[in-house]
Coordinates of C-alpha atoms in Angstrom, one line a residue:
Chain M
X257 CA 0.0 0.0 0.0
X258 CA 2.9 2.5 1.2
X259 CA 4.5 1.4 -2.5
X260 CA 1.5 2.4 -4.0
X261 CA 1.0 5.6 -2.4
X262 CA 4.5 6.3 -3.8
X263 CA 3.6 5.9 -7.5
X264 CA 0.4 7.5 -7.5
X265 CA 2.3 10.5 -5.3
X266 CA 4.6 10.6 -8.5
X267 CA 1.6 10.8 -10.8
X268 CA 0.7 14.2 -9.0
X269 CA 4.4 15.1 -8.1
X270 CA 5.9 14.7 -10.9
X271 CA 9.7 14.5 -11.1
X272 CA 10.2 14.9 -14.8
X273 CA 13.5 12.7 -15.1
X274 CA 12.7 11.0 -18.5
X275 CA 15.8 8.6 -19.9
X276 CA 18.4 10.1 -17.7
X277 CA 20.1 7.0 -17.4
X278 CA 19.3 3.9 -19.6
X279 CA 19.4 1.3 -17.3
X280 CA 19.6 -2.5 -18.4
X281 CA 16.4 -3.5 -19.0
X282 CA 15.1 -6.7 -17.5
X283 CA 13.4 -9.2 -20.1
X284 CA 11.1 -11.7 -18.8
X285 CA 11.0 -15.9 -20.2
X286 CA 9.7 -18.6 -19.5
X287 CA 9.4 -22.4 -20.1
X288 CA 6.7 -25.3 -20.2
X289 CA 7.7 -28.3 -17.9
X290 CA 5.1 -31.5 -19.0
X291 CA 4.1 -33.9 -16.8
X292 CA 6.9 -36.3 -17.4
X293 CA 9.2 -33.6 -16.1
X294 CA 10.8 -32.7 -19.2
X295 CA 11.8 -29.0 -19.4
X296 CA 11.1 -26.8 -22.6
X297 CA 13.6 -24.4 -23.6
X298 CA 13.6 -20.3 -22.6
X299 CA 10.9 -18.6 -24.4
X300 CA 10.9 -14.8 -24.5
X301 CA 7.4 -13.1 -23.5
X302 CA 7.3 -10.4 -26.4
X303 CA 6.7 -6.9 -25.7
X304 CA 7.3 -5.7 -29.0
X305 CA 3.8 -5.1 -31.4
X306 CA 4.5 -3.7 -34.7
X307 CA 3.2 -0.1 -35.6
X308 CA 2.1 2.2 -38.7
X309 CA 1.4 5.9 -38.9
X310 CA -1.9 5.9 -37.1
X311 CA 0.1 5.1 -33.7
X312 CA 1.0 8.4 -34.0
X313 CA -2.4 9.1 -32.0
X314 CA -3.9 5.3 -31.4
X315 CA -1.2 3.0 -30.1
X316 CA -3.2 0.6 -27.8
X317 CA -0.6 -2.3 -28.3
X318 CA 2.1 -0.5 -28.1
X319 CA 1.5 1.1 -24.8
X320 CA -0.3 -2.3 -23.1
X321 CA 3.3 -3.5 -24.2
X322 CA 4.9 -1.3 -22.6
X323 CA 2.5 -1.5 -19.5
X324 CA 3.2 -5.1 -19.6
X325 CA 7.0 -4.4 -19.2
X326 CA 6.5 -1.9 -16.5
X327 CA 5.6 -4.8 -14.6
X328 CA 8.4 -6.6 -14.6
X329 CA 10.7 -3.4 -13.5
X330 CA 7.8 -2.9 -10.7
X331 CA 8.6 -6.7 -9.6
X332 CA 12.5 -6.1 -9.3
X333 CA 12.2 -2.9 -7.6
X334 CA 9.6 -4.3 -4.9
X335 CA 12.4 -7.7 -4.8
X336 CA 15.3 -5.2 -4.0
X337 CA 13.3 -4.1 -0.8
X338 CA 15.0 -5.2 2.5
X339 CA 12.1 -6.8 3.7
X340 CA 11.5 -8.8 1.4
X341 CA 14.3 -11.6 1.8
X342 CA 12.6 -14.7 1.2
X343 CA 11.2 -17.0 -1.3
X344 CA 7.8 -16.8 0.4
X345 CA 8.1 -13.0 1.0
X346 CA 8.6 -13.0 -2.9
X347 CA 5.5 -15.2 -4.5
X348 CA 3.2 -13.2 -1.9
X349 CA 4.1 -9.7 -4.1
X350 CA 1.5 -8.4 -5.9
X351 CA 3.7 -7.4 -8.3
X352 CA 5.1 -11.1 -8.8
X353 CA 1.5 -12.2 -9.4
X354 CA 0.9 -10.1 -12.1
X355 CA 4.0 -11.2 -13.4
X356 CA 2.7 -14.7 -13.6
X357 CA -0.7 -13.7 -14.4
X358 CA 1.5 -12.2 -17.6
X359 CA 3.2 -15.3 -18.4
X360 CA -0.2 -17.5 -18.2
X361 CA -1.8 -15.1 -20.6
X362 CA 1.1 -16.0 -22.7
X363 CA 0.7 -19.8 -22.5
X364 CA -3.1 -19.0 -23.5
X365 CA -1.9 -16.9 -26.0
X366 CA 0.3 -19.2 -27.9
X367 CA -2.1 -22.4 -27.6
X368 CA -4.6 -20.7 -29.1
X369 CA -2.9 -19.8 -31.9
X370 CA -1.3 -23.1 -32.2
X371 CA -4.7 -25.3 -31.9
X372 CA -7.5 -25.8 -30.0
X373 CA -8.6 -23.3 -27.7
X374 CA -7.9 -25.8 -24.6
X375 CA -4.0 -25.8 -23.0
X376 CA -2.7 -29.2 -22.2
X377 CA -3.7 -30.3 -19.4
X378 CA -1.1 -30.7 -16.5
X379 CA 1.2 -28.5 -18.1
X380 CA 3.2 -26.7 -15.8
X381 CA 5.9 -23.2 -16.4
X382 CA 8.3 -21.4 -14.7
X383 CA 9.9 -17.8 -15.4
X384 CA 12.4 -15.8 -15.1
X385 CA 13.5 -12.0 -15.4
X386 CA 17.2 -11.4 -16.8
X387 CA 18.6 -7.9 -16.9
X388 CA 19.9 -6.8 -20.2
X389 CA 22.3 -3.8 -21.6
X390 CA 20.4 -2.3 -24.4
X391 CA 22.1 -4.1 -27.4
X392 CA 23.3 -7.1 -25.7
X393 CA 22.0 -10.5 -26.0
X394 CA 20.7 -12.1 -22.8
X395 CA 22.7 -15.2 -21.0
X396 CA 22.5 -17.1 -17.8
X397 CA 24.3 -14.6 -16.2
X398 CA 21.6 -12.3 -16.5
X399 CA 19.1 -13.9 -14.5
X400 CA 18.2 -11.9 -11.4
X401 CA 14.8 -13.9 -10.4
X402 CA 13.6 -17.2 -11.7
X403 CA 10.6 -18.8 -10.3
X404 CA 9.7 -22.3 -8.8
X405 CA 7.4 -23.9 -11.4
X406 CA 3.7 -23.2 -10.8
X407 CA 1.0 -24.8 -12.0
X408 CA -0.9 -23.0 -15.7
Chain B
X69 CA -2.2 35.8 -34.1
X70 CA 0.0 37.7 -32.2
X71 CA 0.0 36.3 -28.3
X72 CA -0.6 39.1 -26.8
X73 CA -4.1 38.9 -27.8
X74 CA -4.9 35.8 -26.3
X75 CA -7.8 35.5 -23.9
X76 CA -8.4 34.3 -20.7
X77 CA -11.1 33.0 -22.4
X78 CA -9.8 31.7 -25.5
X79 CA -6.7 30.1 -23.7
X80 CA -9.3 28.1 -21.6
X81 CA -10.8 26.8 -24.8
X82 CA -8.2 25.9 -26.4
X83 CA -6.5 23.8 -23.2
X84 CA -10.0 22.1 -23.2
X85 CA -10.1 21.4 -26.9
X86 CA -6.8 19.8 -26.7
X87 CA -7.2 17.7 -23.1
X88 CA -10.5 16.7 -24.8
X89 CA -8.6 15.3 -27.7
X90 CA -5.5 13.9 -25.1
X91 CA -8.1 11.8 -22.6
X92 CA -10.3 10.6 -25.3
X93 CA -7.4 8.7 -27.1
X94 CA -6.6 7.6 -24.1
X95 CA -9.7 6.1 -23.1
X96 CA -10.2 5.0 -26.8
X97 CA -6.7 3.2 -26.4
X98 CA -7.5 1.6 -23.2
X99 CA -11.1 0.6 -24.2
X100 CA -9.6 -1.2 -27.3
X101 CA -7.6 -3.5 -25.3
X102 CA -9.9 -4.1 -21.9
X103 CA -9.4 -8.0 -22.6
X104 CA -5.9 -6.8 -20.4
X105 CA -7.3 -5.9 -17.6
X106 CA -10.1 -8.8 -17.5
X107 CA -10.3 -12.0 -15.0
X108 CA -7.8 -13.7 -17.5
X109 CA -5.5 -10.3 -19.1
X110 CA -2.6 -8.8 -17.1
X111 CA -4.1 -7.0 -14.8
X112 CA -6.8 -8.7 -13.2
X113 CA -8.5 -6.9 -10.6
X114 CA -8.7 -10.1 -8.4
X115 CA -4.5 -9.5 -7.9
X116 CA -4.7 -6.0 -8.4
X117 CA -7.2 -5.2 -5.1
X118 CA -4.4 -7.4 -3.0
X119 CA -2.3 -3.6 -2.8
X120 CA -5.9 -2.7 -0.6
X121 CA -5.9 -5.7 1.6
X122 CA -4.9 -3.9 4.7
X123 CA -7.1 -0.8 3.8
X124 CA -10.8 -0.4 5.3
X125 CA -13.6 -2.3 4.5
X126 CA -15.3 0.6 3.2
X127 CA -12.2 1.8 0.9
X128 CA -12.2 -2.6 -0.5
X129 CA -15.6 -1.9 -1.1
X130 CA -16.0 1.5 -3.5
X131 CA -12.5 0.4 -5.2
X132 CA -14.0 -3.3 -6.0
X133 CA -17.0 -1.2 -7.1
X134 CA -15.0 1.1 -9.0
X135 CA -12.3 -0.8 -10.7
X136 CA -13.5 -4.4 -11.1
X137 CA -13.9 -5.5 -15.0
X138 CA -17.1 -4.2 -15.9
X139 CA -17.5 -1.1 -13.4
X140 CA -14.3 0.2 -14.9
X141 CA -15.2 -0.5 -18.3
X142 CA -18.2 1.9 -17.7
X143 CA -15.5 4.4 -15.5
X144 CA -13.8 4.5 -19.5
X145 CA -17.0 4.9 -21.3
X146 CA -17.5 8.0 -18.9
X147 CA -14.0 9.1 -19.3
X148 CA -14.3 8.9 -23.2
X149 CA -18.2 11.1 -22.8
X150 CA -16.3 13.9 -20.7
X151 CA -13.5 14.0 -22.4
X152 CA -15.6 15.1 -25.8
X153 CA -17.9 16.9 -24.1
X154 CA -15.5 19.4 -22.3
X155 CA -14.9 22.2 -25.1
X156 CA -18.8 22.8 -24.7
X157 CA -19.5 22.4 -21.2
X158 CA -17.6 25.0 -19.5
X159 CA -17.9 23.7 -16.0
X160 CA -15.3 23.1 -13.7
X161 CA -17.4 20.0 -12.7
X162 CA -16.8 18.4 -15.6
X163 CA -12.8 18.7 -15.9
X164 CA -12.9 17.7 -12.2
X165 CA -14.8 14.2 -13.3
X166 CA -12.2 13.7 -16.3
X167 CA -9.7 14.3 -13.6
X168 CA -10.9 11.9 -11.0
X169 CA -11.4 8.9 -14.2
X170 CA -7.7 9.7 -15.1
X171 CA -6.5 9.3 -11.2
X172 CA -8.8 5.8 -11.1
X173 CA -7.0 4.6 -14.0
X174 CA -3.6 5.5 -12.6
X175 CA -4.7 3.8 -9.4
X176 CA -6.4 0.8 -11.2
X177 CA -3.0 0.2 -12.5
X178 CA -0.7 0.5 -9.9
X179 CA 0.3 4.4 -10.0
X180 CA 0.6 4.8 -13.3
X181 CA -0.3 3.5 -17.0
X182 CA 1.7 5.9 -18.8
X183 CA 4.5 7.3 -17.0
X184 CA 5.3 10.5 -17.3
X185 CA 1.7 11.0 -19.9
X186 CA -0.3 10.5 -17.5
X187 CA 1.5 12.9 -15.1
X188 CA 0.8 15.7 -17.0
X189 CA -3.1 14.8 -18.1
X190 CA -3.0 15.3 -14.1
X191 CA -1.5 18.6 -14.3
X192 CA -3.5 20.2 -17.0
X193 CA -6.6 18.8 -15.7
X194 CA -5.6 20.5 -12.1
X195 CA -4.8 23.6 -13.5
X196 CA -8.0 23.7 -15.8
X197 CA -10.1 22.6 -13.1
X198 CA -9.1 25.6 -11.0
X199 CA -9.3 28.1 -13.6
X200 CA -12.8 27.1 -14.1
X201 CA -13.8 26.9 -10.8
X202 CA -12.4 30.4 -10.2
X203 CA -14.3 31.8 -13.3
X204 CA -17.4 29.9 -12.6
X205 CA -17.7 31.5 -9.0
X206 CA -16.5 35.2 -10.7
X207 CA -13.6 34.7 -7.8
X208 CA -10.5 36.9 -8.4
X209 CA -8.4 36.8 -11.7
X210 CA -5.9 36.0 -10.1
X211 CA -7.0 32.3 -9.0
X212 CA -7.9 31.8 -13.1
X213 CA -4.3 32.6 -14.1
X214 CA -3.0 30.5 -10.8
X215 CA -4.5 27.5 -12.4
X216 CA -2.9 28.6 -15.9
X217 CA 0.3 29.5 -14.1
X218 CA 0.6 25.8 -12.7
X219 CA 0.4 24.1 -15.8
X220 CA 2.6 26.5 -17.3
X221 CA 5.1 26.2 -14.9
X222 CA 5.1 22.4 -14.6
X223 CA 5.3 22.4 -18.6
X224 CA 8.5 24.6 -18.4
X225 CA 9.5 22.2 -15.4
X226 CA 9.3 19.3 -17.4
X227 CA 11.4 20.6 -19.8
X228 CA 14.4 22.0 -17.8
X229 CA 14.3 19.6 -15.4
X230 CA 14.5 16.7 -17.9
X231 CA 17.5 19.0 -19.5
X232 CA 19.2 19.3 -16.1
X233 CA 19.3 15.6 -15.8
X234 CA 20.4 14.4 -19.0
X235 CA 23.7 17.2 -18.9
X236 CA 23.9 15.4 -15.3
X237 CA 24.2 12.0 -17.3
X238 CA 27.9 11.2 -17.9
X239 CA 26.5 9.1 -21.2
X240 CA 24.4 11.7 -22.2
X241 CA 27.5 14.2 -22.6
X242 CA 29.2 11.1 -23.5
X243 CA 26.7 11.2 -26.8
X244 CA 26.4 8.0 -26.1
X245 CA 22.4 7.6 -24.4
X246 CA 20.8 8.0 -27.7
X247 CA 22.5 5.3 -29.3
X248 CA 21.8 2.6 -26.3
X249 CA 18.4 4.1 -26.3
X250 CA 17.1 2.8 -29.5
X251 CA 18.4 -0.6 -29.3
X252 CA 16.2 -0.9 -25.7
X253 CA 13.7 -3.6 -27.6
X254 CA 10.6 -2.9 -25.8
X255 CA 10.6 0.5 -27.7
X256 CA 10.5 -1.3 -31.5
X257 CA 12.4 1.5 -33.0
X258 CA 12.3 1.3 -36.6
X259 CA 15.7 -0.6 -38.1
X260 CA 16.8 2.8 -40.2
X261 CA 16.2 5.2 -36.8
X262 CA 18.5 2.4 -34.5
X263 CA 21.3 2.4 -37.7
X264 CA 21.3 6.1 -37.5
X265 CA 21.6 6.8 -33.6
X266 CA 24.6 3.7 -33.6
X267 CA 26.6 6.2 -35.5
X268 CA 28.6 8.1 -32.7
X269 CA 28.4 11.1 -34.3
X270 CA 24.6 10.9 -34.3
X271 CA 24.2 10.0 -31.3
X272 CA 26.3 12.6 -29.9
X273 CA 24.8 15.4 -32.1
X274 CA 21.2 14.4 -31.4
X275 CA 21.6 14.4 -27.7
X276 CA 23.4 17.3 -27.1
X277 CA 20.5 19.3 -29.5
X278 CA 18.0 17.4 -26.8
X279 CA 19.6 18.8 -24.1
X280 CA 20.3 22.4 -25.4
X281 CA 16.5 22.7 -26.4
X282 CA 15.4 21.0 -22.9
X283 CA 17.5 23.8 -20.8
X284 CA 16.5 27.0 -23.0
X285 CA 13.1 25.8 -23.0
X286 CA 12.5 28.6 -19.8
X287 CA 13.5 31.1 -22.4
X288 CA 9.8 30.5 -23.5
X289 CA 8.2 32.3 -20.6
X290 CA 10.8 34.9 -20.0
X291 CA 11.7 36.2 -23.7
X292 CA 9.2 37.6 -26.7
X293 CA 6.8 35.8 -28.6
X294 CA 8.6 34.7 -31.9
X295 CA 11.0 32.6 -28.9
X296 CA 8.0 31.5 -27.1
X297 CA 6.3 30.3 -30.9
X298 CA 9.5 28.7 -31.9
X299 CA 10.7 26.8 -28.8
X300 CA 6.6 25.5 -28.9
X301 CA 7.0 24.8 -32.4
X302 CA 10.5 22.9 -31.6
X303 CA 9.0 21.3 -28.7
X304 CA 6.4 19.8 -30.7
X305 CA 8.5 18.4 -33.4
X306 CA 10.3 16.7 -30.5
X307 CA 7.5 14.9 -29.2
X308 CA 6.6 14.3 -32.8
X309 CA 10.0 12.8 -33.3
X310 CA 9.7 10.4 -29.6
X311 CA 6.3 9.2 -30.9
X312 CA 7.7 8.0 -34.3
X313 CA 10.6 6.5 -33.2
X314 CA 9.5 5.2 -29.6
X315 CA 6.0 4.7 -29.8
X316 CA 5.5 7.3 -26.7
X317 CA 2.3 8.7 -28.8
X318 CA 0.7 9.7 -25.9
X319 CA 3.3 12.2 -24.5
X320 CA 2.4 14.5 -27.9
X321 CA -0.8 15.2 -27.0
X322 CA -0.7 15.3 -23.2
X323 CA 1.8 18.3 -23.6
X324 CA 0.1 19.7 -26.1
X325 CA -2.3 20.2 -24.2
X326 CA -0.3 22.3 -21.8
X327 CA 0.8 24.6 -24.6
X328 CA -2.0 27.3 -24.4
X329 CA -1.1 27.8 -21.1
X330 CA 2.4 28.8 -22.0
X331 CA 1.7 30.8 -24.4
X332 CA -0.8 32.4 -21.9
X333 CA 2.0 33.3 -19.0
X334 CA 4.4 34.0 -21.7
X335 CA 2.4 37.5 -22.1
X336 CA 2.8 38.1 -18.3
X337 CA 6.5 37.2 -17.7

């Protein structure tokens, strides 16, 4: 609640520091584990929706993408909190919720488009969040969070 | 037409006309992708309402009214409706209500949808909401060109302050920010924009005009009106420019908005 009093204080306060510093950005994965175990590879979650001219003035895509991302740097801000220290303390963030919610809408997402509109059943994921330069391809030693597996 | 012959009046109008234009997209936008923020998008309200758990009943209870699916569907549709309808209805009642839809989307996702955007459809919806109010109840003059004064000054703010920061930057006078900017993927800049900014000398060319313009932008207020006309006009090729290249469409119009209000102060200063 305090967090959120913060960022809607900064909606009426603003501070009007745009790209002073381009921070790595984090990028979010994932992966399907089946019920035999097995482990899909790394997936990236996309957050990048093409655009024409009219996004000029109408960009709904573009700026739910970009809502979407704001997520994930919302997650690794709230993680980087002293009092939150745990694994428990973690998965009982809002913030890693919605990030979960995000990767589940993903899974529905993609079997859709690949078939039926029903997921496998028993079908399991995990994520993770790697921090990235801009430019730089992402490697295991990017990961800063990676989830236990949960169920879709 | 010459600024000195601009209203109290017409500048009114004309920061409705163009917050009208600002909201609706907005609400458009969101409207055309509320599959996000249903039971199975995003930003599900079941998650969301967790930030109130420790809050009172009463508080759970408007916000679940408020900001579940459907009830915020409708708090859009009414955003969209006051949004068109404030050039003609003059009321300060009216820009308060777009004001308090734009603060339940901000809170309905965590703060903020837009960043900075939405921070200054806040601003210019405070300072237009005062202005009315003040010229509804024939109060002083002086509380109308307060509320113009506040968006003015956070405009000019926004600006310089944004300036101040990036000469701050070591990789900004580096010449360097640009060109890790547009290869930050979730911005999709188009391939012949990120080629261009990789160049050094680009880079380095482009920001340090971005940083000049940001810190003279005061010069606005303070100097005559060709300046003030031609730091606007520069400003809003700028924003023109960020929408193109980064997709940020919605800071264009949100300052845009803010522009008759400058032009307003710039008479006074």
């Amino acid at each position: 609640m305090r967090k959120l009093a913060v960022r809607m204080a900064r909606a009426l306060l603003p501070s009007w520091r745009f790209f002073d510093e381009i921070d790595p950005a984090p990028r979010l994965f994932y992966r399907t584990i089946e019920a035999s175990s097995a482990q899909g590879a790394w997936l990236a979650v996309p957050f990048r929706p093409a655009r024409g001219w009219l996004a000029l003035a109408f960009n709904p895509e573009g700026n739910l993408a970009l809502a979407r991302h704001a997520l994930l740097e919302q997650l690794l801000g709230d993680v980087a909190e002293p009092e939150v220290s745990d694994p428990s303390a973690v998965e009982s963030l809002t913030s890693y919720a919605l990030v979960t919610q995000l990767v589940r809408e993903r899974l529905r997402q993609t079997a859709a488009a690949a078939g039926p509109a029903v997921p496998p059943q028993g079908e399991r994921f995990q994520f993770k969040i790697t921090l990235v330069e801009a430019g730089a391809v992402a490697g295991p030693a990017e990961d800063v969070l990676v989830s236990r597996i949960h169920e879709v | 037409m010459p600024l000195a012959h601009v209203s109290t009046g017409e500048t009114l109008l004309w920061t409705a006309r163009l917050t009208a234009l600002s909201v609706a997209l907005q609400a458009a936008e969101l409207l055309q992708i509320r599959g996000a923020f249903g039971e199975t998008g995003s930003f599900p309200w079941s998650v969301l309402r967790r930030d109130f758990a420790h809050s009172p009943r009463w508080l759970r209870a408007v916000l679940d009214a408020l900001l579940s699916y459907r009830p915020f569907v409708l708090v859009l549709l009414v955003q969209l409706t006051a949004a068109l309808a404030l050039p003609w209805l003059s009321s300060a009642g009216w820009s308060l209500l777009l004001l308090l839809t734009v603060l339940l989307v901000c809170l309905r996702f965590r703060g903020t949808y837009n960043g900075g955007s939405d921070s200054m459809t806040v601003v210019v919806l405070l300072g237009l909401t005062v202005s009315r109010l003040a010229a509804q109840l024939h109060a002083s003059e002086a509380w109308v060109d307060a509320g113009l004064g506040y968006i003015a000054a956070q405009l000019t703010l926004s600006y310089f302050v944004a300036g101040l920061a990036k000469l701050r930057s070591k990789s900004w006078r580096a010449g360097e920010a640009l060109s890790r900017l547009v290869q930050v993927r979730q911005y999709v800049v188009p391939a012949p924009w990120v080629e261009l900014f990789r160049r050094p000398w680009a880079s380095r060319v482009a920001g340090w005009l971005v940083i000049a313009f940001e810190c003279a932008f005061p010069a606005a207020l303070l100097l005559g009106d060709e300046v003030t006309l031609g730091l606007l006009a520069l400003a809003a090729s700028f924003h023109l420019a960020i929408a193109g290249i980064f997709g940020l469409n919605r800071f264009l119009w949100a300052w845009l908005s803010a522009y008759p209000a400058l032009c307003y102060w710039s008479q006074r200063t």
